[in-house]
Structure formats: structure tokens, C-alpha cells
PDB file of C-alpha atoms in Angstrom:
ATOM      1  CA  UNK N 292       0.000   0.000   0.000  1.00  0.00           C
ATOM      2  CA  UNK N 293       1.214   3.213  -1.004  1.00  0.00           C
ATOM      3  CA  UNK N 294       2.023   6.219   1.867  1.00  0.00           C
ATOM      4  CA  UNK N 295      -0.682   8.369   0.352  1.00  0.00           C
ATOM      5  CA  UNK N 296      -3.119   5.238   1.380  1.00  0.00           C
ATOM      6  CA  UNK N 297      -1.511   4.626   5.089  1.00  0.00           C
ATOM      7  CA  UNK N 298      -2.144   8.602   5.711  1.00  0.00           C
ATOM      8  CA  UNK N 299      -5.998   8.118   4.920  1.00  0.00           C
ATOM      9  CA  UNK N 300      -5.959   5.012   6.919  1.00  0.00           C
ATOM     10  CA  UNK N 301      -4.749   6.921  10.132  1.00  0.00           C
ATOM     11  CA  UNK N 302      -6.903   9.917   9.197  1.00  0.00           C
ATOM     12  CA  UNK N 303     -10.012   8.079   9.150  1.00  0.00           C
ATOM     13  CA  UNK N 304      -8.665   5.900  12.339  1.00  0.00           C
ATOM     14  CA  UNK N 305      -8.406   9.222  14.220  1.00  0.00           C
ATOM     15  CA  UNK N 306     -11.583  10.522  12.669  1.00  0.00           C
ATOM     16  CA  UNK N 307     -13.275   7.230  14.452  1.00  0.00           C
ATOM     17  CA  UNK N 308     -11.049   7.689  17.647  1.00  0.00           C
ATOM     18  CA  UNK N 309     -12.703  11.319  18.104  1.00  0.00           C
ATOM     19  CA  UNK N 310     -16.381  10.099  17.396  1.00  0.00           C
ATOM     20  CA  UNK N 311     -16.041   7.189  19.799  1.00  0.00           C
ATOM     21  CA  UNK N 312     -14.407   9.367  22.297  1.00  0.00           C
ATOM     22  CA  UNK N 313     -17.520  11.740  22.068  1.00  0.00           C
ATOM     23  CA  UNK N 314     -20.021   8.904  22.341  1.00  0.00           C
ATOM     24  CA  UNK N 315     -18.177   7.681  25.432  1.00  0.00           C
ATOM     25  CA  UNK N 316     -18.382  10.983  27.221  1.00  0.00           C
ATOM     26  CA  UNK N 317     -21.755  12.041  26.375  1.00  0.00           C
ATOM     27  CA  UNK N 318     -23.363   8.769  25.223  1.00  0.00           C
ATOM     28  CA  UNK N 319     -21.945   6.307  28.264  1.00  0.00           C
ATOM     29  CA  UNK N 320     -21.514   8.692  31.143  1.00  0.00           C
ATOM     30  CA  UNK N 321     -23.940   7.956  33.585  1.00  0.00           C
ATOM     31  CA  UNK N 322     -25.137   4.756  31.623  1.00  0.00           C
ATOM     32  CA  UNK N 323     -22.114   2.303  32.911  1.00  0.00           C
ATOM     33  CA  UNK N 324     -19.908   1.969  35.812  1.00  0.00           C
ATOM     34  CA  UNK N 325     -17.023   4.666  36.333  1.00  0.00           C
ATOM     35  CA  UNK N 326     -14.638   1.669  35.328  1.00  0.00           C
ATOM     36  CA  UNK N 327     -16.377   0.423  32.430  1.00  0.00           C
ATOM     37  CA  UNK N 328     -16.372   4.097  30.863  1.00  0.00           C
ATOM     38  CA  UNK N 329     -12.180   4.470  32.192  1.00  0.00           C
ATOM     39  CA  UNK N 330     -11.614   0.670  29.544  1.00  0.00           C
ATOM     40  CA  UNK N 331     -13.289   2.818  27.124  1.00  0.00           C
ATOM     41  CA  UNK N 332     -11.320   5.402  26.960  1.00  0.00           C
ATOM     42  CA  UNK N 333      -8.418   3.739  27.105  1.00  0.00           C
ATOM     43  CA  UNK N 334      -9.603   2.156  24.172  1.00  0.00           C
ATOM     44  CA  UNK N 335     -10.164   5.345  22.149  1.00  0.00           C
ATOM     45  CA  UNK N 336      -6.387   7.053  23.657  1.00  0.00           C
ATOM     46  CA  UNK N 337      -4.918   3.799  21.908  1.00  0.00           C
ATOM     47  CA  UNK N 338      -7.150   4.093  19.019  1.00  0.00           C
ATOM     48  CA  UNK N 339      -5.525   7.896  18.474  1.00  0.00           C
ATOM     49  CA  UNK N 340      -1.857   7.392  19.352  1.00  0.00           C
ATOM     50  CA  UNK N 341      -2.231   4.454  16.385  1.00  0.00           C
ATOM     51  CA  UNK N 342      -4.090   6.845  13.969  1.00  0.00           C
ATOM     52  CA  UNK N 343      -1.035   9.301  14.600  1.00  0.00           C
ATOM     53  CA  UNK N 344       1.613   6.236  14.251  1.00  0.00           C
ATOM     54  CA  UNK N 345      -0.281   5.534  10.704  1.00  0.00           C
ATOM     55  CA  UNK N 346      -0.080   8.939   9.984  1.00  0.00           C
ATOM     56  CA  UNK N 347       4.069   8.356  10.389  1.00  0.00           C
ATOM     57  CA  UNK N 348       3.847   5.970   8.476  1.00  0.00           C
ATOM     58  CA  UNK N 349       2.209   6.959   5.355  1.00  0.00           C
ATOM     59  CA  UNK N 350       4.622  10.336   5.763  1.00  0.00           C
ATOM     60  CA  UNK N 351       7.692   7.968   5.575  1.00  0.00           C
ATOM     61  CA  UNK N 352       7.014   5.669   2.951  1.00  0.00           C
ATOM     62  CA  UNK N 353       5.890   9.302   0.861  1.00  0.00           C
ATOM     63  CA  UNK N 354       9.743  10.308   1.737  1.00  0.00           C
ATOM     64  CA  UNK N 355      11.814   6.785   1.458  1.00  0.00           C
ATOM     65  CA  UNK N 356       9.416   4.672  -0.989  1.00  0.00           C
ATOM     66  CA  UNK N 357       8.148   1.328  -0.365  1.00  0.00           C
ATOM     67  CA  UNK N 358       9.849  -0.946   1.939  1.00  0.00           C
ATOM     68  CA  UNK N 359       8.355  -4.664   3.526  1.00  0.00           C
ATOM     69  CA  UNK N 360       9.389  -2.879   6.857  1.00  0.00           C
ATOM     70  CA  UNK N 361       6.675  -0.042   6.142  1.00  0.00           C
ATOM     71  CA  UNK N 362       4.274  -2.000   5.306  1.00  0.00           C
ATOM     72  CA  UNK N 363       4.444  -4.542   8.079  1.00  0.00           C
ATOM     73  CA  UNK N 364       4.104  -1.793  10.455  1.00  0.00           C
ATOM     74  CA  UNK N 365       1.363   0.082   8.381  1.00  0.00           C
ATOM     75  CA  UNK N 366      -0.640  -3.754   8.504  1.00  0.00           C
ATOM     76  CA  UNK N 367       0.505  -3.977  12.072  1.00  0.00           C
ATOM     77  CA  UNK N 368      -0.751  -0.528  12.907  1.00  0.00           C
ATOM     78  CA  UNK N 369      -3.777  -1.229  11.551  1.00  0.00           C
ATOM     79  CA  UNK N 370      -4.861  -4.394  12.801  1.00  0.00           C
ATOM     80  CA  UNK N 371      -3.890  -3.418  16.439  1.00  0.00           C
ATOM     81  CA  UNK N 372      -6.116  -0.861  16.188  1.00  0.00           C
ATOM     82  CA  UNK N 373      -8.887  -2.747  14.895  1.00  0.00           C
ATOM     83  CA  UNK N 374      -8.603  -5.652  17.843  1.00  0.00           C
ATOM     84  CA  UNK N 375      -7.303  -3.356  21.133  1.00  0.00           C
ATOM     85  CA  UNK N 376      -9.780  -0.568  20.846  1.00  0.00           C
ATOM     86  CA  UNK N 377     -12.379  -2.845  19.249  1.00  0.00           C
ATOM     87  CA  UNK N 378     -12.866  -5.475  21.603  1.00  0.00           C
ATOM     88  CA  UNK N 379     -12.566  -2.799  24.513  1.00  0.00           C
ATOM     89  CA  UNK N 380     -15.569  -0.847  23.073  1.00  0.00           C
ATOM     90  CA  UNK N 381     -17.595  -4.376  22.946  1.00  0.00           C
ATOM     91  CA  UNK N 382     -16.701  -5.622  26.294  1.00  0.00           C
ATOM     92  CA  UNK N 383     -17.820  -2.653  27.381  1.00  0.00           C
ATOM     93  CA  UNK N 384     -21.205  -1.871  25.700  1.00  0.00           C
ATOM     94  CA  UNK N 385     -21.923  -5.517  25.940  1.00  0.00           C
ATOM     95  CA  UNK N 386     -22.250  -4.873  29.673  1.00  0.00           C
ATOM     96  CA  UNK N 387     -20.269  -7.614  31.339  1.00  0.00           C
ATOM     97  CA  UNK N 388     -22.021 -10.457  29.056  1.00  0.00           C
ATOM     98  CA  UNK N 389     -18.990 -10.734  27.271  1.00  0.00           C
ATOM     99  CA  UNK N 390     -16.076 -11.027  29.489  1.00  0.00           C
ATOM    100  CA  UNK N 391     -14.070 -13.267  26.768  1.00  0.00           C
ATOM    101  CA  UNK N 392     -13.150 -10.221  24.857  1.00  0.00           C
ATOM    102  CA  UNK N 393     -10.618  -9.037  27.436  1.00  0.00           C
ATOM    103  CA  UNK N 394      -8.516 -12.520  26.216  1.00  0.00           C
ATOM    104  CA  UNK N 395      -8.514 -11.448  22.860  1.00  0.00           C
ATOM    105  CA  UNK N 396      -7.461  -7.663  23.673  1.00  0.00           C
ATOM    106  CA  UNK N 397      -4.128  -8.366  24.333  1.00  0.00           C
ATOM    107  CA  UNK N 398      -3.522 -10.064  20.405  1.00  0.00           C
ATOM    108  CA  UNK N 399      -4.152  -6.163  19.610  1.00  0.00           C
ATOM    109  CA  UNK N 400      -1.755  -4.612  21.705  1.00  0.00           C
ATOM    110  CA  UNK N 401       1.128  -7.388  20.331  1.00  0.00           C
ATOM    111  CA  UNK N 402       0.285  -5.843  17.271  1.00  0.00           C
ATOM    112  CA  UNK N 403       0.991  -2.473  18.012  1.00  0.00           C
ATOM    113  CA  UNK N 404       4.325  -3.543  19.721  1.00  0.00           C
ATOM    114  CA  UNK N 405       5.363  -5.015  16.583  1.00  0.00           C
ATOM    115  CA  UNK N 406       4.666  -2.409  14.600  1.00  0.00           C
ATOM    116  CA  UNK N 407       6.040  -0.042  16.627  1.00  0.00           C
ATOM    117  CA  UNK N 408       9.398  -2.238  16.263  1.00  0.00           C
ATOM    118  CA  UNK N 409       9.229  -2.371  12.479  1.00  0.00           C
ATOM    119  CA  UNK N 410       8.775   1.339  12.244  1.00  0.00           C
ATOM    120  CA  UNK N 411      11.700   1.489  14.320  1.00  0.00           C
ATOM    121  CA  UNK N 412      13.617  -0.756  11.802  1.00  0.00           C
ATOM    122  CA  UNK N 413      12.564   1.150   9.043  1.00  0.00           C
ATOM    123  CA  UNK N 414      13.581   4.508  10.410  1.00  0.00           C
ATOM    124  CA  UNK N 415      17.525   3.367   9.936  1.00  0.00           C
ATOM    125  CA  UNK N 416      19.265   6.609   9.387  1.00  0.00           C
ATOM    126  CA  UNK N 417      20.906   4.670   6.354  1.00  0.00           C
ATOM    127  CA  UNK N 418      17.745   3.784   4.948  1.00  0.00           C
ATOM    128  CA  UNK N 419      16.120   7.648   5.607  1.00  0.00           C
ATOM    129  CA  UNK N 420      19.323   9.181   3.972  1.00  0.00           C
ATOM    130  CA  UNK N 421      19.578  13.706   4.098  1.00  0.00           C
ATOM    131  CA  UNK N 422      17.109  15.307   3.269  1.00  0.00           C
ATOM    132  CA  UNK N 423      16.179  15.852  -0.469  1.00  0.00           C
ATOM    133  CA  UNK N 424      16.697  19.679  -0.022  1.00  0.00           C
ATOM    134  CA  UNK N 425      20.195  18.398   0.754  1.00  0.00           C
ATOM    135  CA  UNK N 426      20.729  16.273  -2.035  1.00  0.00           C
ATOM    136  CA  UNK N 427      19.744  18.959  -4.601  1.00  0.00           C
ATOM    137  CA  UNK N 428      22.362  21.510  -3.165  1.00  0.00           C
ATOM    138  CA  UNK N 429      19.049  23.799  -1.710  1.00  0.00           C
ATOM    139  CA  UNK N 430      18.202  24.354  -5.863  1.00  0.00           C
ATOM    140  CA  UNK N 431      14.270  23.558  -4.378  1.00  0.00           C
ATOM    141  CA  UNK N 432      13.925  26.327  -1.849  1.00  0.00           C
ATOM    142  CA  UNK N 433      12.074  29.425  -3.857  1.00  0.00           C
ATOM    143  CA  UNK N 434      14.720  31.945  -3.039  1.00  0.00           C
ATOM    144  CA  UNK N 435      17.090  29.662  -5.144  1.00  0.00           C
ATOM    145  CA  UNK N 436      14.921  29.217  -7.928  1.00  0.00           C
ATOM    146  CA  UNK N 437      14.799  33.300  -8.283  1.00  0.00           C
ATOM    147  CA  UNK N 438      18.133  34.392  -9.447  1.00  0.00           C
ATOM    148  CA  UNK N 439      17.037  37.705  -9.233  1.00  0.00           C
ATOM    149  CA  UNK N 440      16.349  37.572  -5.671  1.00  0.00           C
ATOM    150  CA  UNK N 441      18.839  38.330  -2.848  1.00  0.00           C
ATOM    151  CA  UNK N 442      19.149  35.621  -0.085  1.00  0.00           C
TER     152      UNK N 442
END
């Protein structure tokens, strides 16, 4: 998947993150236990840090081009925040009935670790290289494209 893709991905992720963040302070308050509305949350903070890591991601495979590393961690990204968040939102608008979501939970948040490790992998300063304004000697920054103008 190209960056372009992995930066809507995140968008929409932390597009979702705000809603259900909204519903759980206005919609659950008062409806289910103090703790019940605390795994909630939770569920929606993980739900946005993740939309922000896929955010990284689609910015770096934009700068660097494709790489298996990216993508693992883009796929990783995203299926840790489909699982963590996901089953924390059931358990807790199922209301206790099902409990056997909180042994699945976990599988989400070993996704995120992993991704979080192949990011790291892929972020190898030899792999990231200078900057492109560097390679091009500065001939992108406007001032010198204008030989008329005076730095």
C-alpha cells in the first residue's frame, strides 16, 4: 500500500477515535460503571496514538518509498487498532455479558508492539538518507529558484 493510502488510513482511524471518544463521554456517562467508561477510553487514547503512528507511516514511505518494513508496520498498525480498541468498546457496551473479549485484547496490543518495532527498523538513518533539499544543493527552496532575488 502506497504512503498516500496509510495517511488516509490513520486519518479516518483518528476521525473514528474522536467520534467514539464523544459517544463515550456524552453517550456512556452515567449509563455504565465509572470503570467500564475508564476501559473505554483507554480504548479510544490507543485508538488515536495508532491513527497518529499511521499517519508516520504513510509520511515515511511518501519520503523513502516502499519498503516490507513499512508495510508490516502500516498492517501492524492497523490491525492493532482494529482488535485493542475494538474489543474494549464491545466488552464494554456488551455490559459484562462478554467477558471473553478481554482474552482477545491483548492479540491487539502485540500488534501495536510489533509495529512499533518495524517502524523502528525502518527509520535506519541509512535507509532515511539527508534530506532531499540536501541532495539537490538547496536548488528547491524558492529563493534559489529566483536568481534575481537576494538571499
Amino acid at each position: 500500500m502506497n504512503g498516500a493510502r496509510w495517511a488516509r488510513i490513520g486519518a479516518v482511524l483518528g476521525a473514528v477515535a474522536v467520534i467514539a471518544g464523544t459517544f463515550g463521554a456524552h453517550g456512556l456517562e452515567g449509563r455504565v460503571d465509572p470503570d467500564a467508561l475508564e476501559t473505554f477510553e483507554i480504548g479510544v487514547r490507543y485508538q488515536m496514538y495508532h491513527a497518529l503512528a499511521l499517519l508516520a507511516v504513510g509520511l515515511l514511505a511518501l519520503r523513502t518509498g516502499p519498503s516490507r518494513l513499512i508495510e508490516a508496520s502500516g498492517w501492524l498498525f492497523l490491525f492493532g487498532s482494529i482488535v485493542f480498541p475494538g474489543t474494549l468498546y464491545l466488552l464494554v457496551l456488551a455490559g459484562g455479558t462478554a467477558n471473553w473479549l478481554g482474552m482477545i485484547t491483548p492479540i491487539g496490543g502485540v500488534g501495536f508492539v510489533f509495529g512499533w518495532i518495524a517502524l523502528a527498523a525502518a527509520c535506519r538513518a541509512d535507509r532515511l538518507g539527508p534530506p532531499k533539499e540536501c541532495l539537490d544543493g538547496g536548488a528547491t527552496r524558492v529563493g534559489a529558484q529566483d536568481p534575481q532575488r537576494v538571499a
